[in-house]
Amino acid sequence: MFLVTGATGHLGSAVVSQLLKKTKASEISVLARDENKASALKTKGIDVRIGSYDDTSSLDKAMQGISKLLLISGNGPNRLQQHKNVVIAAKKAGIAQIVYTSISIKNMKTAAIRPIMESISLTEDLINESGLKYTILRNTLYTAGTPLFGGDKVLKTGIFLPTGDGKVPFALRREMGEAAGNVLLHNGHENKTYEITGSTLYSYEDVARELSALSGQTVSYTDADPSVFVTKIKDFGLPEIVNQIVAGFSADVKNHQFEKVTKDLENLLGRKPATLNASLKEIYNL
Ligand SMILES: NC(=O)c1ccc[n+]([C@@H]2O[C@H](COP(=O)([O-])OP(=O)(O)OC[C@H]3O[C@@H](n4cnc5c(N)ncnc54)[C@H](OP(=O)(O)O)[C@@H]3O)[C@@H](O)[C@H]2O)c1
């Protein structure tokens, strides 16, 4: 029996879709905080276990009878403690393997996003120390992050980001979910760490060029001055923490922190990942 956390979110939904293609709904359980959000999964015959990373007794109950667990990284300020709660519950329940979605970055210790994101990488240590069999899926940046990073009106306004000529091996979240599903479905991934990346590095200038070609409009890229950017981003009306995340990731892109390309995603999918062109077409409905 599989337990997928984060199944009411984007990545977890993609994992569950892949599992449903290859196995029976009765083999799948999900952890969900909100019963209503999980109602569509329940209708499909999936066992919805209500719980939260913050609530240890709910985690103990949710782990019962589970052999493989997918822990999708959380997004709150207590992330490390939350992940620790999940790992402890998994260990207590004697699950056979934990699969965890981490982050693909060259050096978290020197990263601008370290204060906010280091908990994601530190969870790998918790998992290692637990002695559980594991698979770590270090995910690169989602192509779907482009509307957030560039602003949701990017086709009209162009991309204004302080990312210089830094590049990212963008990947489709849907395909990352499919790959994670395949890791759960097949043996042979125990105690392995994969860097889940697209097959090509692209700059945001490349993203702008592809968007121009797809939309028939000129989508410009401006390499923003970081100090101007920090002021301008406030106009987008996003929460301050999101502004910090976008500024931090942009600085790390500029510093070439995401420039890692592997064939791990391709191998787990059994085909080449979607190109940037195909991914942007899907995301922007072009
Ligand atoms: N690689 C990237 O570019 C990138 C970008 C953004 C985020 N991420 C990371 O990847 C994760 C998955 O991405 P996503 O796009 O699927 O995010 P998402 O759509 O926001 O989904 C997050 C999921 O985690 C669940 N969750 C959050 N806190 C929880 C808690 N305390 N207890 C139980 N469940 C909890 C959410 O439940 P609810 O539905 O109840 O909220 C939701 O199902 C994110 O959480 C974040 O850590 C990566």
Coordinates of C-alpha atoms and ligand atoms in Angstrom, one line a residue:
M1 CA 0.0 0.0 0.0
F2 CA 1.3 3.5 -1.0
L3 CA 0.8 6.6 1.0
V4 CA 1.1 9.9 -0.9
T5 CA 1.3 13.1 1.0
G6 CA 0.6 16.5 -0.6
A7 CA -1.9 14.7 -2.9
T8 CA -4.3 17.7 -2.8
G9 CA -1.5 19.8 -4.3
H10 CA -0.1 20.0 -7.8
L11 CA 2.8 17.6 -7.6
G12 CA 1.0 15.0 -5.5
S13 CA -2.0 15.0 -7.9
A14 CA 0.3 14.2 -10.7
V15 CA 1.8 11.3 -8.7
V16 CA -1.7 9.9 -7.9
S17 CA -2.7 10.2 -11.6
Q18 CA 0.4 8.1 -12.5
L19 CA -0.4 5.5 -9.8
L20 CA -4.0 5.2 -10.9
K21 CA -2.8 4.4 -14.5
K22 CA -0.7 1.5 -13.3
T23 CA -2.3 0.1 -10.1
K24 CA -5.7 -0.2 -8.4
A25 CA -7.1 2.7 -6.4
S26 CA -7.4 0.2 -3.5
E27 CA -3.5 0.2 -3.4
I28 CA -3.3 4.0 -2.9
S29 CA -3.7 6.0 0.3
V30 CA -3.2 9.8 0.6
L31 CA -2.6 12.0 3.6
A32 CA -4.8 15.1 3.4
R33 CA -5.4 18.0 5.8
D34 CA -8.7 18.9 4.3
E35 CA -11.4 16.3 3.7
N36 CA -13.2 18.5 1.2
K37 CA -10.1 19.0 -1.0
A38 CA -9.6 15.2 -1.0
S39 CA -13.2 14.3 -1.9
A40 CA -12.4 13.7 -5.6
L41 CA -9.7 11.3 -4.6
K42 CA -12.1 9.5 -2.3
T43 CA -14.7 9.2 -5.1
K44 CA -12.0 7.4 -7.1
G45 CA -11.7 4.7 -4.4
I46 CA -8.6 6.1 -2.8
D47 CA -8.2 5.7 0.9
V48 CA -8.1 9.3 2.3
R49 CA -6.3 9.5 5.6
I50 CA -6.9 12.8 7.4
G51 CA -3.8 14.3 9.0
S52 CA -1.1 17.0 9.0
Y53 CA 2.7 17.1 9.2
D54 CA 2.1 19.0 12.5
D55 CA -0.1 16.4 14.1
T56 CA 2.0 13.3 15.1
S57 CA -0.9 11.2 16.2
S58 CA -2.6 11.7 12.8
L59 CA 0.7 10.6 11.2
D60 CA 0.9 7.5 13.3
K61 CA -2.6 6.5 12.2
A62 CA -1.9 7.4 8.5
M63 CA 1.2 5.2 8.4
Q64 CA -0.7 2.0 9.4
G65 CA -0.3 -0.8 6.7
I66 CA 1.8 1.4 4.4
S67 CA 4.8 -0.1 2.7
K68 CA 6.0 2.9 0.5
L69 CA 5.6 6.5 1.5
L70 CA 6.0 9.5 -0.7
L71 CA 6.7 12.6 1.4
I72 CA 6.2 15.7 -0.6
S73 CA 8.0 18.7 1.0
G74 CA 5.8 21.1 2.8
N75 CA 5.8 24.8 2.5
G76 CA 5.4 26.3 5.9
P77 CA 8.0 27.9 8.2
N78 CA 8.1 24.8 10.5
R79 CA 9.0 22.6 7.6
L80 CA 12.0 20.8 9.2
Q81 CA 10.0 19.8 12.3
Q82 CA 7.0 18.8 10.1
H83 CA 9.2 16.5 8.0
K84 CA 10.8 15.1 11.1
N85 CA 7.4 14.2 12.4
V86 CA 6.7 12.3 9.2
V87 CA 10.0 10.5 9.2
I88 CA 9.6 9.5 12.9
A89 CA 6.1 8.2 12.2
A90 CA 7.3 6.2 9.2
K91 CA 10.1 4.7 11.2
K92 CA 7.7 3.8 14.1
A93 CA 5.3 2.1 11.6
G94 CA 8.1 0.1 10.0
I95 CA 7.4 1.3 6.4
A96 CA 9.7 -0.3 3.8
Q97 CA 10.7 2.8 1.9
I98 CA 10.4 6.6 2.0
V99 CA 10.5 8.6 -1.2
Y100 CA 11.1 12.3 -0.6
T101 CA 10.9 15.3 -2.9
S102 CA 13.9 17.6 -2.3
I103 CA 15.6 20.3 -4.3
S104 CA 18.3 20.2 -7.0
I105 CA 20.8 22.9 -6.3
K106 CA 24.6 23.0 -6.5
N107 CA 25.3 24.3 -3.1
M108 CA 22.6 25.1 -0.6
K109 CA 25.1 26.4 2.0
T110 CA 26.0 29.4 -0.3
A111 CA 22.4 29.8 -1.7
A112 CA 20.5 33.0 -1.4
I113 CA 17.4 30.9 -0.6
R114 CA 19.2 29.1 2.2
P115 CA 17.3 30.7 5.0
I116 CA 13.9 29.7 3.6
M117 CA 14.8 26.5 1.7
E118 CA 17.6 24.8 3.6
S119 CA 15.0 22.8 5.6
I120 CA 14.2 20.9 2.4
S121 CA 17.8 19.8 2.0
L122 CA 18.3 19.1 5.7
T123 CA 15.4 16.7 5.6
E124 CA 17.6 14.4 3.5
D125 CA 19.9 14.1 6.5
L126 CA 17.0 13.2 8.7
I127 CA 16.0 10.5 6.3
N128 CA 19.5 9.1 6.1
E129 CA 19.9 9.1 9.9
S130 CA 16.5 7.2 10.2
G131 CA 18.0 4.1 8.6
L132 CA 14.8 3.7 6.5
K133 CA 15.3 2.7 2.8
Y134 CA 14.9 5.9 0.8
T135 CA 14.8 7.5 -2.6
I136 CA 15.5 11.2 -2.8
L137 CA 14.1 13.0 -5.7
R138 CA 15.9 16.4 -6.0
N139 CA 13.5 18.4 -8.1
T140 CA 14.7 21.3 -10.2
L141 CA 12.6 24.4 -10.7
Y142 CA 9.2 23.8 -12.2
T143 CA 8.6 25.4 -15.6
A144 CA 5.2 26.3 -14.1
G145 CA 7.0 28.7 -11.8
T146 CA 7.5 31.1 -14.7
P147 CA 4.2 33.0 -14.3
L148 CA 5.1 33.5 -10.6
F149 CA 8.7 34.5 -11.4
G150 CA 7.9 36.6 -14.4
G151 CA 4.5 37.9 -13.2
D152 CA 1.3 36.4 -14.4
K153 CA 0.9 38.9 -17.3
V154 CA 4.2 38.0 -18.7
L155 CA 3.0 37.8 -22.3
K156 CA 2.1 41.5 -22.1
T157 CA 4.7 42.9 -19.7
G158 CA 7.7 40.7 -20.6
I159 CA 10.0 39.1 -18.0
F160 CA 11.7 41.5 -15.6
L161 CA 14.0 39.4 -13.4
P162 CA 17.5 39.7 -11.9
T163 CA 18.7 36.4 -13.2
G164 CA 21.4 37.6 -15.6
D165 CA 22.5 34.8 -17.9
G166 CA 21.9 32.1 -15.3
K167 CA 20.2 29.0 -16.5
V168 CA 17.8 26.4 -15.2
P169 CA 17.0 22.8 -16.5
F170 CA 13.3 23.5 -16.2
A171 CA 11.0 20.5 -15.9
L172 CA 7.2 20.0 -16.0
R173 CA 5.7 19.4 -12.6
R174 CA 3.4 16.9 -14.2
E175 CA 6.3 14.8 -15.5
M176 CA 8.1 15.1 -12.1
G177 CA 4.9 13.6 -10.6
E178 CA 4.9 10.8 -13.1
A179 CA 8.5 10.0 -12.3
A180 CA 7.8 10.0 -8.6
G181 CA 4.9 7.6 -9.2
N182 CA 7.2 5.3 -11.2
V183 CA 9.7 5.3 -8.3
L184 CA 6.9 4.1 -6.0
L185 CA 5.7 1.5 -8.5
H186 CA 9.0 -0.2 -9.2
N187 CA 11.7 -1.7 -7.1
G188 CA 15.4 -0.9 -7.7
H189 CA 15.3 2.7 -6.5
E190 CA 16.2 2.0 -2.9
N191 CA 18.9 4.2 -1.4
K192 CA 19.3 6.3 -4.5
T193 CA 19.3 10.0 -5.0
Y194 CA 18.1 11.4 -8.3
E195 CA 18.5 14.9 -9.7
I196 CA 15.2 15.4 -11.4
T197 CA 15.9 17.9 -14.2
G198 CA 14.9 18.7 -17.7
S199 CA 17.5 17.8 -20.4
T200 CA 18.5 21.3 -21.4
L201 CA 19.5 24.4 -19.6
Y202 CA 17.5 27.6 -20.4
S203 CA 17.9 31.2 -19.3
Y204 CA 14.9 33.4 -18.7
E205 CA 15.9 35.1 -22.0
D206 CA 15.4 31.8 -23.7
V207 CA 12.0 31.5 -21.9
A208 CA 11.1 35.0 -23.3
R209 CA 12.2 33.9 -26.8
E210 CA 10.1 30.8 -26.7
L211 CA 7.1 32.7 -25.4
S212 CA 7.5 35.2 -28.2
A213 CA 7.6 32.4 -30.8
L214 CA 4.6 30.6 -29.3
S215 CA 2.4 33.7 -28.8
G216 CA 3.4 35.7 -31.9
Q217 CA 3.9 38.7 -29.5
T218 CA 7.2 40.1 -28.5
V219 CA 7.9 39.0 -25.0
S220 CA 11.0 40.8 -23.7
Y221 CA 13.5 39.8 -21.0
T222 CA 15.0 42.5 -18.9
D223 CA 17.9 41.5 -16.6
A224 CA 16.7 43.6 -13.7
D225 CA 19.0 45.3 -11.2
P226 CA 18.5 43.3 -8.0
S227 CA 17.9 46.4 -5.8
V228 CA 15.3 47.9 -8.3
F229 CA 13.7 44.4 -8.5
V230 CA 13.2 44.1 -4.8
T231 CA 11.2 47.4 -4.8
K232 CA 9.3 46.7 -8.0
I233 CA 8.2 43.2 -6.9
K234 CA 6.2 44.7 -4.1
D235 CA 3.8 46.2 -6.7
F236 CA 2.7 42.6 -7.7
G237 CA 0.8 42.5 -4.4
L238 CA 2.2 39.1 -3.4
P239 CA 2.9 38.2 0.2
E240 CA 6.3 39.3 1.5
I241 CA 7.5 35.7 1.9
V242 CA 6.7 35.0 -1.8
N243 CA 8.7 38.2 -2.7
Q244 CA 11.7 36.9 -0.7
I245 CA 11.4 33.5 -2.4
V246 CA 11.3 35.0 -5.9
A247 CA 14.2 37.3 -5.1
G248 CA 16.3 34.5 -3.5
F249 CA 15.7 32.0 -6.3
S250 CA 16.5 34.7 -8.9
A251 CA 19.8 35.5 -7.2
D252 CA 20.6 31.8 -7.2
V253 CA 19.7 31.4 -10.9
K254 CA 22.0 34.3 -11.6
N255 CA 24.8 32.6 -9.6
H256 CA 24.3 29.4 -11.7
Q257 CA 23.2 27.4 -8.7
F258 CA 20.6 25.4 -10.8
E259 CA 22.9 24.5 -13.7
K260 CA 22.8 20.8 -13.2
V261 CA 21.5 18.5 -16.0
T262 CA 21.0 14.7 -15.6
K263 CA 19.2 11.9 -17.4
D264 CA 17.4 10.8 -14.2
L265 CA 14.0 12.3 -15.2
E266 CA 14.4 10.9 -18.7
N267 CA 15.3 7.4 -17.3
L268 CA 12.4 7.4 -14.8
L269 CA 9.9 8.5 -17.5
G270 CA 11.3 6.2 -20.2
R271 CA 11.3 9.1 -22.7
K272 CA 12.8 12.5 -23.1
P273 CA 11.2 15.1 -20.8
A274 CA 9.0 17.8 -22.5
T275 CA 11.0 20.6 -24.2
L276 CA 10.7 24.1 -22.9
N277 CA 8.6 25.0 -25.9
A278 CA 6.1 22.1 -25.3
S279 CA 6.0 22.9 -21.6
L280 CA 5.3 26.6 -22.0
K281 CA 2.7 25.8 -24.6
E282 CA 0.9 23.6 -22.0
I283 CA 1.3 26.0 -19.1
Y284 CA 0.2 29.2 -21.0
N285 CA -2.3 27.4 -23.1
L286 CA -0.8 28.7 -26.3
Ligands
LIG1 N1 10.7 22.7 -7.6 C1 9.9 23.8 -7.6 O1 10.0 24.7 -8.5 C2 9.0 24.1 -6.4 C3 8.1 25.2 -6.5 C4 7.2 25.3 -5.5 C5 7.2 24.5 -4.4 N2 8.0 23.4 -4.4 C6 8.0 22.4 -3.2 O2 7.4 21.3 -3.7 C7 6.2 20.9 -2.9 C8 5.1 20.4 -3.8 O3 4.8 21.4 -4.9 P1 3.4 21.6 -5.3 O4 3.4 22.5 -6.5 O5 2.6 20.4 -5.4 O6 2.8 22.5 -4.1 P2 1.3 22.7 -3.7 O7 0.4 22.6 -4.8 O8 1.2 23.9 -2.8 O9 1.0 21.4 -2.7 C9 1.5 21.3 -1.5 C10 0.8 20.1 -0.8 O10 1.4 19.8 0.5 C11 0.3 19.8 1.4 N3 0.8 20.2 2.7 C12 1.4 21.4 3.0 N4 1.6 21.5 4.3 C13 1.1 20.4 4.9 C14 1.0 19.9 6.2 N5 1.4 20.6 7.3 N6 0.5 18.7 6.4 C15 0.0 18.0 5.4 N7 0.1 18.4 4.1 C16 0.6 19.6 3.9 C17 -0.7 20.7 0.9 O11 -2.0 20.4 1.5 P3 -3.2 21.4 1.3 O12 -3.9 21.1 0.0 O13 -4.1 21.1 2.5 O14 -2.7 22.8 1.4 C18 -0.7 20.3 -0.6 O15 -1.3 19.1 -0.8 C19 5.9 22.3 -2.2 O16 5.2 22.0 -1.0 C20 7.2 22.9 -2.0 O17 7.9 22.4 -0.9 C21 8.9 23.2 -5.4

